[in-house]
Coordinates of C-alpha atoms in Angstrom, one line a residue:
X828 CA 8.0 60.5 56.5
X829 CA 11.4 59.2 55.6
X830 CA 12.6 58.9 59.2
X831 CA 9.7 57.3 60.4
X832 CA 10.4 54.6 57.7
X833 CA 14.0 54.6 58.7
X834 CA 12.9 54.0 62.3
X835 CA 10.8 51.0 61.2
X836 CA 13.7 49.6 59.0
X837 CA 16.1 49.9 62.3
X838 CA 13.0 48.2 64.4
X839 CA 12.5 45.6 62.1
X840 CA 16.3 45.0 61.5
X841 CA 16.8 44.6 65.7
X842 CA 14.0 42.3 65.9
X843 CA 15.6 39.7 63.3
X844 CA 18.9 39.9 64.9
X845 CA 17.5 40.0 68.4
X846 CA 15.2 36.3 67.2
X847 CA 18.1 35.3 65.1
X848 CA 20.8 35.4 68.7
X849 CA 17.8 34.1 70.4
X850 CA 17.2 30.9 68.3
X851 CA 21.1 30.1 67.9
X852 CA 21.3 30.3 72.0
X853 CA 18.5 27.9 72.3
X854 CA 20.2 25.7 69.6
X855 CA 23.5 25.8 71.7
X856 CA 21.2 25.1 75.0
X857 CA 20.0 22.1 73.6
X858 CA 22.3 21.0 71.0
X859 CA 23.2 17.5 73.3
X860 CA 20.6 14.8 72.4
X861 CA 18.7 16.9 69.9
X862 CA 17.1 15.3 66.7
X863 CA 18.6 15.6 63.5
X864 CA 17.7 19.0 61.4
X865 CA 18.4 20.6 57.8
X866 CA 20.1 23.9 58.0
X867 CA 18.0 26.2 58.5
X868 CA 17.3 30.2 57.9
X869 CA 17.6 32.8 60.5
X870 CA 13.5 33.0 61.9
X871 CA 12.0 31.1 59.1
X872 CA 13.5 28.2 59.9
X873 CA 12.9 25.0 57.6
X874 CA 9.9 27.0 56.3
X875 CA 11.7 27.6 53.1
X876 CA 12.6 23.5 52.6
X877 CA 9.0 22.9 52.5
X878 CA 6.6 22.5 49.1
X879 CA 3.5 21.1 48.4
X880 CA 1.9 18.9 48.9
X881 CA 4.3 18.9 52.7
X882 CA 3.8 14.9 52.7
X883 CA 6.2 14.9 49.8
X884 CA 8.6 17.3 51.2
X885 CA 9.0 15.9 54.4
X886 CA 9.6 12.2 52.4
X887 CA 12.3 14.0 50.5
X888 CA 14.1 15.3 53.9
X889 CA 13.8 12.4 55.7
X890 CA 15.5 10.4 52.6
X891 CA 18.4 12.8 53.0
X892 CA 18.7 13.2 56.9
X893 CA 17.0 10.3 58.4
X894 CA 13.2 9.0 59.3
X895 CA 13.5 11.3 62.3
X896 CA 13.8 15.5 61.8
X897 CA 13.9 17.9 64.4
X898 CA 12.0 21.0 62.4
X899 CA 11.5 24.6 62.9
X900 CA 8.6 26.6 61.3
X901 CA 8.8 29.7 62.5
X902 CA 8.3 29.9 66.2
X903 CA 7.2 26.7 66.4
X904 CA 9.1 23.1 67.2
X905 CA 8.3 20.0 65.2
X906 CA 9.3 17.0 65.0
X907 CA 8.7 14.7 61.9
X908 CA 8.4 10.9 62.4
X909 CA 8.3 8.8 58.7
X910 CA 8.9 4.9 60.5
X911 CA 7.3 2.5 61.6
X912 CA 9.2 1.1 65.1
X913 CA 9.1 5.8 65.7
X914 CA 5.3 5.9 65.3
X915 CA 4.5 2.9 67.4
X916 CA 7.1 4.7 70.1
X917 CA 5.8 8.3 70.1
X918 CA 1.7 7.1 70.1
X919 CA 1.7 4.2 72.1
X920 CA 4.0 2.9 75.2
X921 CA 5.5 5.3 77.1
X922 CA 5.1 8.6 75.3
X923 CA 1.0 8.0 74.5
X924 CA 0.1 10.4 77.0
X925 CA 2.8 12.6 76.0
X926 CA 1.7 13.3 72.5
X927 CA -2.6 13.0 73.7
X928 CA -3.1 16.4 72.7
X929 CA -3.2 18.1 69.5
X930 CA -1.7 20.7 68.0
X931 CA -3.9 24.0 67.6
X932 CA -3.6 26.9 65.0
X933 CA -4.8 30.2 65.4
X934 CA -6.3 30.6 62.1
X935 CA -8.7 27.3 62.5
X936 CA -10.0 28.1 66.4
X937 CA -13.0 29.8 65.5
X938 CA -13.9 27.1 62.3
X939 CA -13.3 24.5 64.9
X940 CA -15.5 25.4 68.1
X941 CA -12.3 26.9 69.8
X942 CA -10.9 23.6 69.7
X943 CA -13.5 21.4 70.6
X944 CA -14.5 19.1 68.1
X945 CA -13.4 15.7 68.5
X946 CA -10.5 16.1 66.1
X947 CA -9.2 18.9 67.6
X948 CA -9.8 18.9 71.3
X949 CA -7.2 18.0 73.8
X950 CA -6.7 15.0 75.5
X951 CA -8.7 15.0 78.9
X952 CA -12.1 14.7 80.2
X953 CA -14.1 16.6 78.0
X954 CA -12.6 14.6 74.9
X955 CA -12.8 11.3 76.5
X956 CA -16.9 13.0 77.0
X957 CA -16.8 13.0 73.1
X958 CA -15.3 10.2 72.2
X959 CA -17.4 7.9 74.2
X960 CA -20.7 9.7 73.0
X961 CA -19.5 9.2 69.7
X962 CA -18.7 4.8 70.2
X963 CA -21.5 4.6 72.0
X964 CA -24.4 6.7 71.3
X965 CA -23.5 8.0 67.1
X966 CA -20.8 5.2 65.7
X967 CA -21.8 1.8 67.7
X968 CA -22.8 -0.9 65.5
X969 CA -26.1 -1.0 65.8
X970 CA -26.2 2.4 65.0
X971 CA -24.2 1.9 61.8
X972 CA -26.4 -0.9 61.1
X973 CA -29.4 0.8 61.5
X974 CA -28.5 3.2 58.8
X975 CA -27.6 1.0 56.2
X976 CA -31.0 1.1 54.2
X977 CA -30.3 5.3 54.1
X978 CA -26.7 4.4 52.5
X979 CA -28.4 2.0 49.9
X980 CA -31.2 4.3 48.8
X981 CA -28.1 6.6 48.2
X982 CA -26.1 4.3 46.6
X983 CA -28.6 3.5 44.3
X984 CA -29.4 6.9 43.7
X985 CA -26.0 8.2 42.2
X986 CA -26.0 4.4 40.4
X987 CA -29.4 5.7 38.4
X988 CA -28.1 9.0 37.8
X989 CA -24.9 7.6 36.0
X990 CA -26.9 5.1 33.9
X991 CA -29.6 8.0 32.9
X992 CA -26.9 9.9 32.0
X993 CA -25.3 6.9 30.0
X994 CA -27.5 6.9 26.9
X995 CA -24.7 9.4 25.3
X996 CA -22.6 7.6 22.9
X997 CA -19.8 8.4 25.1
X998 CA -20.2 9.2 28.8
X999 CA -17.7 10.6 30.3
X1000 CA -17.5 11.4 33.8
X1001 CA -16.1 13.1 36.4
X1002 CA -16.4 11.4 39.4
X1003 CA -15.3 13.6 42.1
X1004 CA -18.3 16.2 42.6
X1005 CA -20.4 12.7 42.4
X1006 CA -19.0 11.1 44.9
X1007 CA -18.4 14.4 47.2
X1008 CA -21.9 14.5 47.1
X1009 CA -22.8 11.0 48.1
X1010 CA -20.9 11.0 50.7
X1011 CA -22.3 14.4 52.2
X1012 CA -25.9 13.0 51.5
X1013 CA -24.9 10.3 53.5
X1014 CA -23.7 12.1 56.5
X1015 CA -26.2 14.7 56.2
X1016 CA -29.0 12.2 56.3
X1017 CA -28.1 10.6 59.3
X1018 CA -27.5 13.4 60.9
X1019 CA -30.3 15.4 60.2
X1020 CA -32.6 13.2 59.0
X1021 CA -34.5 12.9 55.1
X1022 CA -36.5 15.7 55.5
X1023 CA -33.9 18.2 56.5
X1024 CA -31.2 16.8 54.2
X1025 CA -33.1 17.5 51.0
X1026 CA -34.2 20.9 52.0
X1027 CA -33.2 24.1 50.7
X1028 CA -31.7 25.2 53.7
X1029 CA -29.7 21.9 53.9
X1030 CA -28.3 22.6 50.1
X1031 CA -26.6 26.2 51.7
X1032 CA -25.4 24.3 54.6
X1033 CA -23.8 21.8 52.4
X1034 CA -21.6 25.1 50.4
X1035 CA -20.7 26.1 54.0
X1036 CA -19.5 22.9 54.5
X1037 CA -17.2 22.7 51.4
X1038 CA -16.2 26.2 52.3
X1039 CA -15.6 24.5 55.7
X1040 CA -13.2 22.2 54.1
X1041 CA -11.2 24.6 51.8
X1042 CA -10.4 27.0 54.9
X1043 CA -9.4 24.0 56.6
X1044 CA -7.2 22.0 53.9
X1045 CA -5.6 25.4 52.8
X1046 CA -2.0 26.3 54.0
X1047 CA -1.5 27.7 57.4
X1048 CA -1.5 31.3 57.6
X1049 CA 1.4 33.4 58.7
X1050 CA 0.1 34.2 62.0
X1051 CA 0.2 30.8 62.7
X1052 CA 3.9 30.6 62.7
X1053 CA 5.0 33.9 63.3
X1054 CA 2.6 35.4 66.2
X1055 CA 3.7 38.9 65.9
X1056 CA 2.6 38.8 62.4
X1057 CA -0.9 37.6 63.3
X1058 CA -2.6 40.8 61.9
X1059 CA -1.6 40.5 58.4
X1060 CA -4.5 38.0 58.6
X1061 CA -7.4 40.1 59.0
X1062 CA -8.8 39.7 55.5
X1063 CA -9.0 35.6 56.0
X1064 CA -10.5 36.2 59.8
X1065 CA -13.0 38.3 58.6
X1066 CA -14.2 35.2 56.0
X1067 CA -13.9 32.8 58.1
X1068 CA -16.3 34.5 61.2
X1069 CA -18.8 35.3 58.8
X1070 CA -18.6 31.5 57.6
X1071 CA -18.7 30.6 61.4
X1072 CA -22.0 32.5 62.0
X1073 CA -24.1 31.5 59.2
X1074 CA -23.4 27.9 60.0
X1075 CA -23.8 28.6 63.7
X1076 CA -27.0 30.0 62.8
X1077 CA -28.4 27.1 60.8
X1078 CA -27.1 24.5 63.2
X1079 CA -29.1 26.1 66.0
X1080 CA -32.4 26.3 64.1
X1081 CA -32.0 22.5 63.6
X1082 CA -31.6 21.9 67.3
X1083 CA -33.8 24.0 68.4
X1084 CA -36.6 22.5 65.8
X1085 CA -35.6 19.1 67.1
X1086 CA -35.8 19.9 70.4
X1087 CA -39.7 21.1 70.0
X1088 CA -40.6 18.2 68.0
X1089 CA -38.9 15.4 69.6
X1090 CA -42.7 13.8 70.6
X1091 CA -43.4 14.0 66.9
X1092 CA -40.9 12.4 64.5
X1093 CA -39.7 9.0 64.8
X1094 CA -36.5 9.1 62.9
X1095 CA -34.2 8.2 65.5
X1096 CA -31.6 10.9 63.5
X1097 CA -27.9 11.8 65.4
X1098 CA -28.9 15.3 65.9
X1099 CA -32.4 13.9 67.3
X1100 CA -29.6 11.5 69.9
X1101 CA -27.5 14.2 70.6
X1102 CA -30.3 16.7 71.7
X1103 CA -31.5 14.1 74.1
X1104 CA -28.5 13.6 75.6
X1105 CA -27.6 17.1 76.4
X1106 CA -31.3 17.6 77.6
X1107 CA -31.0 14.9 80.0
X1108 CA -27.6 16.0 81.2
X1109 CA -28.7 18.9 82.2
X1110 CA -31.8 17.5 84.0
X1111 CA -29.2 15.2 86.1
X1112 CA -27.3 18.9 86.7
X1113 CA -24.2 16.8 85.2
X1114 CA -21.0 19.4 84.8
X1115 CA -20.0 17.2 81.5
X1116 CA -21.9 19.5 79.6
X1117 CA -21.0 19.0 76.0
X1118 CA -22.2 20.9 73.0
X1119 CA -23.1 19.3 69.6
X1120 CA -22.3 21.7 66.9
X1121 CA -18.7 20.9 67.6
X1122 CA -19.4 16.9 67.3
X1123 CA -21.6 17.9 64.3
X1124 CA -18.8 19.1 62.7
X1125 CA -16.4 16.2 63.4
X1126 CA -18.3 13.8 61.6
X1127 CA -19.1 15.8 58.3
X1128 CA -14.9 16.2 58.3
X1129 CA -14.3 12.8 58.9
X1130 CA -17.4 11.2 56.7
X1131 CA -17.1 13.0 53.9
X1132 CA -13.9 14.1 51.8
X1133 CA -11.9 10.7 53.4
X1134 CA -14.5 8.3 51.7
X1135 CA -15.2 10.6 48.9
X1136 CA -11.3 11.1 48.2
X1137 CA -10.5 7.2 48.7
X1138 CA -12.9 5.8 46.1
X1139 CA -11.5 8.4 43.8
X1140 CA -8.0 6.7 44.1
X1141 CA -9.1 2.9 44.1
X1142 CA -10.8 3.6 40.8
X1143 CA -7.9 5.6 39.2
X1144 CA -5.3 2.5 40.3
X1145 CA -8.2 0.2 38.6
X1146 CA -8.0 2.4 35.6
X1147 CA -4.5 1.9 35.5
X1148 CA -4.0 -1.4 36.4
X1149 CA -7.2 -4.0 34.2
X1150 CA -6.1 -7.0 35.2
X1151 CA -7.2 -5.8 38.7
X1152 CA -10.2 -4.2 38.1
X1153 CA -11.2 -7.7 36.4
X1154 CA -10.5 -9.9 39.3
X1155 CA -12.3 -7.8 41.8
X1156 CA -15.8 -7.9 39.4
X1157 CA -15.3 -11.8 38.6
X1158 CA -15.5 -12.0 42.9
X1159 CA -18.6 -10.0 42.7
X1160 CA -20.1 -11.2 39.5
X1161 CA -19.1 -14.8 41.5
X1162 CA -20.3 -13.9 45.4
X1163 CA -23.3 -11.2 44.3
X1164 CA -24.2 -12.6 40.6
X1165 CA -26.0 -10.5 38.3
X1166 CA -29.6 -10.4 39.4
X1167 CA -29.5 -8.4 41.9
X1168 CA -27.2 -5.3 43.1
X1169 CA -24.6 -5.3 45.7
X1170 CA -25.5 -5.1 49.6
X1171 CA -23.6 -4.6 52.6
X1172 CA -24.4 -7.7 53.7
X1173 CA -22.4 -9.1 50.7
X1174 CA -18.9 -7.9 51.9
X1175 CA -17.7 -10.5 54.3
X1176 CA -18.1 -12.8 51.2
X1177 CA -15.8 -10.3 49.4
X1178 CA -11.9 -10.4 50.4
X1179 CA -10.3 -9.3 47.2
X1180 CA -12.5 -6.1 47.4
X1181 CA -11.7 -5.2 50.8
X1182 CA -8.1 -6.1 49.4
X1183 CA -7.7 -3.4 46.8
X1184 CA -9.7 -0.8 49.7
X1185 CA -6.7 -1.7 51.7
X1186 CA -4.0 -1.4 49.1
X1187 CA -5.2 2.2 47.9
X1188 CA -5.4 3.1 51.7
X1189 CA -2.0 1.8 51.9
X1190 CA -0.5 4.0 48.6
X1191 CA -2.9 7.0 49.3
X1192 CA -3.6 7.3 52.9
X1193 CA -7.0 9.4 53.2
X1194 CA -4.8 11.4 55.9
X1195 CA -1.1 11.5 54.6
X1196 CA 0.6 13.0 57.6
X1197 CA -2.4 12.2 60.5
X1198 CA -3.4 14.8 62.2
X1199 CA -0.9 16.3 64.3
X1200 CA -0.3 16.0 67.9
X1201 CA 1.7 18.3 70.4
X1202 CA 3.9 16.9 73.0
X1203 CA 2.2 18.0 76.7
X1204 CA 5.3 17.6 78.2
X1205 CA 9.5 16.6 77.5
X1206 CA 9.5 12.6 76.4
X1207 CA 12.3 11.0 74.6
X1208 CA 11.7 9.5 71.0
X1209 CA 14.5 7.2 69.4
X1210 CA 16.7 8.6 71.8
X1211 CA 16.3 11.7 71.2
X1212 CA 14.9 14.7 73.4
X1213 CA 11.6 16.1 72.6
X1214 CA 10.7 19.7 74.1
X1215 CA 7.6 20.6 75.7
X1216 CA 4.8 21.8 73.2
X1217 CA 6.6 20.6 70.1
X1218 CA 4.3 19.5 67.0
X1219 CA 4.5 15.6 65.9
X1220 CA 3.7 15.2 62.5
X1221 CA 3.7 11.2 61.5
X1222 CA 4.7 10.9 57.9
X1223 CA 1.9 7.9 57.1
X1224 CA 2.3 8.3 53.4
X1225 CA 6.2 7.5 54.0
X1226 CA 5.7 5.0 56.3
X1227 CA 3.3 2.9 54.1
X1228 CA 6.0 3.2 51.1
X1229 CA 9.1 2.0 53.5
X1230 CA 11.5 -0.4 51.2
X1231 CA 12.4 -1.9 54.6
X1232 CA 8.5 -3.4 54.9
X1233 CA 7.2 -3.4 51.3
X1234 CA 8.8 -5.4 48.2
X1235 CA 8.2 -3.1 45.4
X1236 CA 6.0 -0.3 47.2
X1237 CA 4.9 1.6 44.4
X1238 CA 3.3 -1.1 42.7
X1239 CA -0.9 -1.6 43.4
X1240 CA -0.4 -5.2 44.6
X1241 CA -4.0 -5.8 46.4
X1242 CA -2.9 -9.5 46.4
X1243 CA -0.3 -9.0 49.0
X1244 CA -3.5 -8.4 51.4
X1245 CA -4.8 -11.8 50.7
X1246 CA -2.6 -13.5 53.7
X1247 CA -4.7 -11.6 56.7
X1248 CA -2.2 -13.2 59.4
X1249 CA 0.7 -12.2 57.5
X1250 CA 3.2 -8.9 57.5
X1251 CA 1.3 -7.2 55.0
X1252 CA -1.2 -5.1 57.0
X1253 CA 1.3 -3.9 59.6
X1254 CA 1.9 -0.4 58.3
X1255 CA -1.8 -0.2 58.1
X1256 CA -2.1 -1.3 61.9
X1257 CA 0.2 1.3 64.0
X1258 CA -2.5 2.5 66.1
X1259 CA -3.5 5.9 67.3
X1260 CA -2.9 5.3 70.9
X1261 CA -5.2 7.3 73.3
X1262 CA -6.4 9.7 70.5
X1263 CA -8.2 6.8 68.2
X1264 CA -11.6 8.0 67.5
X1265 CA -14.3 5.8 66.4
X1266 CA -16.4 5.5 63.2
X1267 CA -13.1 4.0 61.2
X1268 CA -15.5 1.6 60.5
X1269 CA -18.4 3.3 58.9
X1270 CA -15.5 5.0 56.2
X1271 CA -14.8 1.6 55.1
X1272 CA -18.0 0.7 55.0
X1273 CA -19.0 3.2 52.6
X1274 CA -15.9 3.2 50.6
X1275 CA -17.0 -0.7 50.2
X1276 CA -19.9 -0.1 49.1
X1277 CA -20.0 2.3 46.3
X1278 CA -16.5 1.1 44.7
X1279 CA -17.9 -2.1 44.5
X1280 CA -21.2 -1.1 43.1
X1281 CA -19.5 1.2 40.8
X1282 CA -17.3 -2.1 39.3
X1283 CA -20.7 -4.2 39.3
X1284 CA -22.8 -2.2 37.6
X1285 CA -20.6 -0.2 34.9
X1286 CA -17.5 -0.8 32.4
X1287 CA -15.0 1.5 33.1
X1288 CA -12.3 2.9 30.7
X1289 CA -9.6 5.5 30.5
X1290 CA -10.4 8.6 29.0
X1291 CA -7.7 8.3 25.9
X1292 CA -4.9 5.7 26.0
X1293 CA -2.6 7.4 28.4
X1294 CA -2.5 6.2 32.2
X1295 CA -4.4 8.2 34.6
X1296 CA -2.4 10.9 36.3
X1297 CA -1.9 10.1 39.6
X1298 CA -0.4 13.4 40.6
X1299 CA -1.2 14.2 44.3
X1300 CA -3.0 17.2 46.0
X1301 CA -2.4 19.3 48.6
X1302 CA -4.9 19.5 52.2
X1303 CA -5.6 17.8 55.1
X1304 CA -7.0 14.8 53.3
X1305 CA -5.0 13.1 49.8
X1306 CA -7.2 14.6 47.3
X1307 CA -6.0 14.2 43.5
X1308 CA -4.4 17.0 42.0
X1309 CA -6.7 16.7 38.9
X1310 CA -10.7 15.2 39.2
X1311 CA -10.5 11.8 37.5
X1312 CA -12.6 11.4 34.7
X1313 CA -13.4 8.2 33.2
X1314 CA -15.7 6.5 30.4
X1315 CA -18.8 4.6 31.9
X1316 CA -20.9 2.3 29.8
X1317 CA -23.4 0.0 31.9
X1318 CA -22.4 -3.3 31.6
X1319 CA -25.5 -5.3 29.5
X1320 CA -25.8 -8.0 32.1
X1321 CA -27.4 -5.2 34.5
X1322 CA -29.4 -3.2 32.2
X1323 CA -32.2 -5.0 33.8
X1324 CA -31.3 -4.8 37.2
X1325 CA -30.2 -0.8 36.6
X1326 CA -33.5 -0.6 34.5
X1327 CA -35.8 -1.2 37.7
X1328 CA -34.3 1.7 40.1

């Protein structure tokens, strides 16, 4: 027993020193024109520099060494990007094409289709497939529109439930399950329709989703950046492709149950426009086949913890900052008055709103570091050498805090919004080159919406006299470390309106 142990020390030993000799001869190989780096450890690499939430981190070393690093986690290349003229340069221009595709991590393939949901596919012609069914057939504007009576009957839905629930002399709320769960309703409704959203089935399917999300925000697994390690993962596999077939399972009944009742239901649903899509695809014997549970997906990630996760933040910066909160429902209480509730057909008429939307997306960016890309081939970025099949990770969260564009950037200035032609909304504007997707609209839409509801219908107060904590989360979205819970009281000028729901 104790020489086979000694073997495995003496196998385990040459295998550090044999990818320790290995890295440093790369290093001297391409040493010339690299990006600058941290020191690093022998096979971890920077892995050990790196705490959460990584946003954070990666602000901290590119403070010390500059806004562009050359990384190593693990095996894998990275290179982290945290200004503005560097973002523009790797996703647009030149190097658009070169950093199209995404980067892919064995321990999400299964939970994402085998890479091919929308967010995760790479750049070619089955993603340009998805991306225009998705502008044209799921996120146009008429479709949007078309919805919008669904996202008020929501709307007014969780705006009941708070004012039921806000005959206690003190109502005090948490407001993150509430508004996780209005913006799943939302999704799940036009996606599957009324009657399938509120079914019993559909309330399962909305815990796989959340178990979706958690497997997906969680750290990255050590298989991810050291292959040969890949089976310490097994436990985590095994959860994840037992999650994978139950929501397989439930995904198919619902398109195979629209499929046989197309004739019957009216409800022009996106799973009802998606079914006859593929179904005439395959009568025109087109080899675009595309499959739906992977665009299924993409939208519940995108339309749900984003929205959910933004509105959170607005109203915790309104908490913190009155003066605010009290210009934004004068503008309603001016534009909307008090007779009535808010509509979407109210928020053109409402710039200081869309203002402090703007502002929170600015200071909490619903996805801090985007999602990353992977180089397809060698480019050059600030004049610097980028390797094949090395990760891009664009700081966002840094990049909308840079001194060098923003007086003051910590402050929650919505005002500095109010000049639409000026500098303010460049950090805000760097676009996603090739791989924008559509329905950036809808988020903001919905975000709209409810915050401005919430400010409408209900006084809002801190729960004791301390500033909310505005401590950050870890994930592929912002969250807040900490649910915010607040003080809600309706305000008396809409009893009446809130009375009549």
């Amino acid at each position: 027993m104790v020489g086979i142990l000694v073997y495995v020390a003496l196998f385990i030993l040459s295998l550090l020193l044999f990818l320790t000799a290995a890295a440093k001869l790369h290093n001297s190989k391409s040493k010339i024109n690299q990006a600058p780096s941290p020191p690093s450890l022998p096979v971890v690499g920077h892995l050990h520099l790196l705490k959460k939430p990584l946003h954070r981190s990666i602000s901290l070393l590119s403070s010390r060494h500059g806004p562009i690093l050359l990384l190593r986690f693990g095996s894998r290349p990275a290179l982290a990007v945290s200004s503005l003229p560097l973002a523009e340069e790797c996703l647009s221009g030149k190097n658009d094409l070169a950093f199209a595709n995404r980067a892919h991590f064995p321990s999400t393939k299964q939970l994402l289709y085998n890479y091919s949901t929308l967010d995760s596919a790479n750049y070619g012609p089955y993603w340009r497939m998805l991306r225009r069914i998705s502008a044209v057939e799921l996120l146009s504007s008429h479709r949007i529109n078309s919805f919008s009576q669904l996202r008020s009957e929501e709307v007014h839905s969780m705006i009941s439930t708070l004012f039921l629930e806000s005959d206690k002399e003190l109502n005090r709320v948490e407001l993150k399950s509430k508004l996780f769960e209005l913006a799943m309703n939302n999704m799940m409704r036009m996606i599957f329709g009324k009657d399938l959203a509120s079914s019993e089935g559909a309330g399962r399917f909305r815990e796989m989703v959340k178990e979706s999300h958690s497997l997906l925000g969680a750290s990255t697994r050590v298989g991810d950046f050291f292959p040969f390690l890949g089976w310490t993962d097994w436990r985590a596999r095994r959860m994840v492709l037992r999650l994978v077939r139950r929501r397989d399972e439930f995904l198919q009944s619902l398109i195979d149950a629209h499929a046989r009742k197309m004739e019957e239901v009216e409800e022009k649903t996106m799973i009802r426009v998606l079914v006859e899509l593929q179904k005439s695809n395959r009568e025109s014997n087109n080899d675009e086949e595309f499959m739906i549970k992977p665009l299924i997906i993409s939208l519940l990630q995108a339309g749900t913890d984003t929205s959910s996760d933004t509105i959170e933040w607005a109203m915790s910066l309104l908490l913190n900052n009155r003066d605010k909160l009290k210009k934004a429902r004068d503008e309603i209480d001016a534009r909307v008055g008090k007779e009535r509730l808010l509509r979407e057909s109210d928020l053109p008429n409402l710039p200081y709103l869309q203002c402090v939307i703007t502002e929170t997306l600015r200071l909490y960016p619903a996805a801090p570091l985007l999602v990353p890309h992977e180089s397809a081939e060698e480019c050059t970025v600030g004049g610097y050498a980028v390797p094949q099949g090395t990760m891009l990770l664009v700081n966002a969260y840094a990049i909308h805090r840079d001194p060098s564009t923003w007086v003051e950037p910590e402050k929650f200035e919505p005002e500095r919004f109010e000049d639409r032609e000026g500098e303010g909304n460049k950090t805000l504007a760097f676009g996603m080159g090739r791989r924008r997707c559509p329905g950036e609209g809808l988020g903001i839409r919905v975000v709209s919406i409810v915050l401005g509801t919430l400010i409408q219908c209900f006084e809002w107060e801190r729960v004791g006299e301390e500033e909310v904590d505005m401590t950050e989360g870890s994930g592929l979205t912002l969250p807040r470390a900490n649910p915010l819970e607040a003080i809600c009281r309706p305000r008396q000028s809409m009893i009446s309106v809130l009375a009549g729901l």
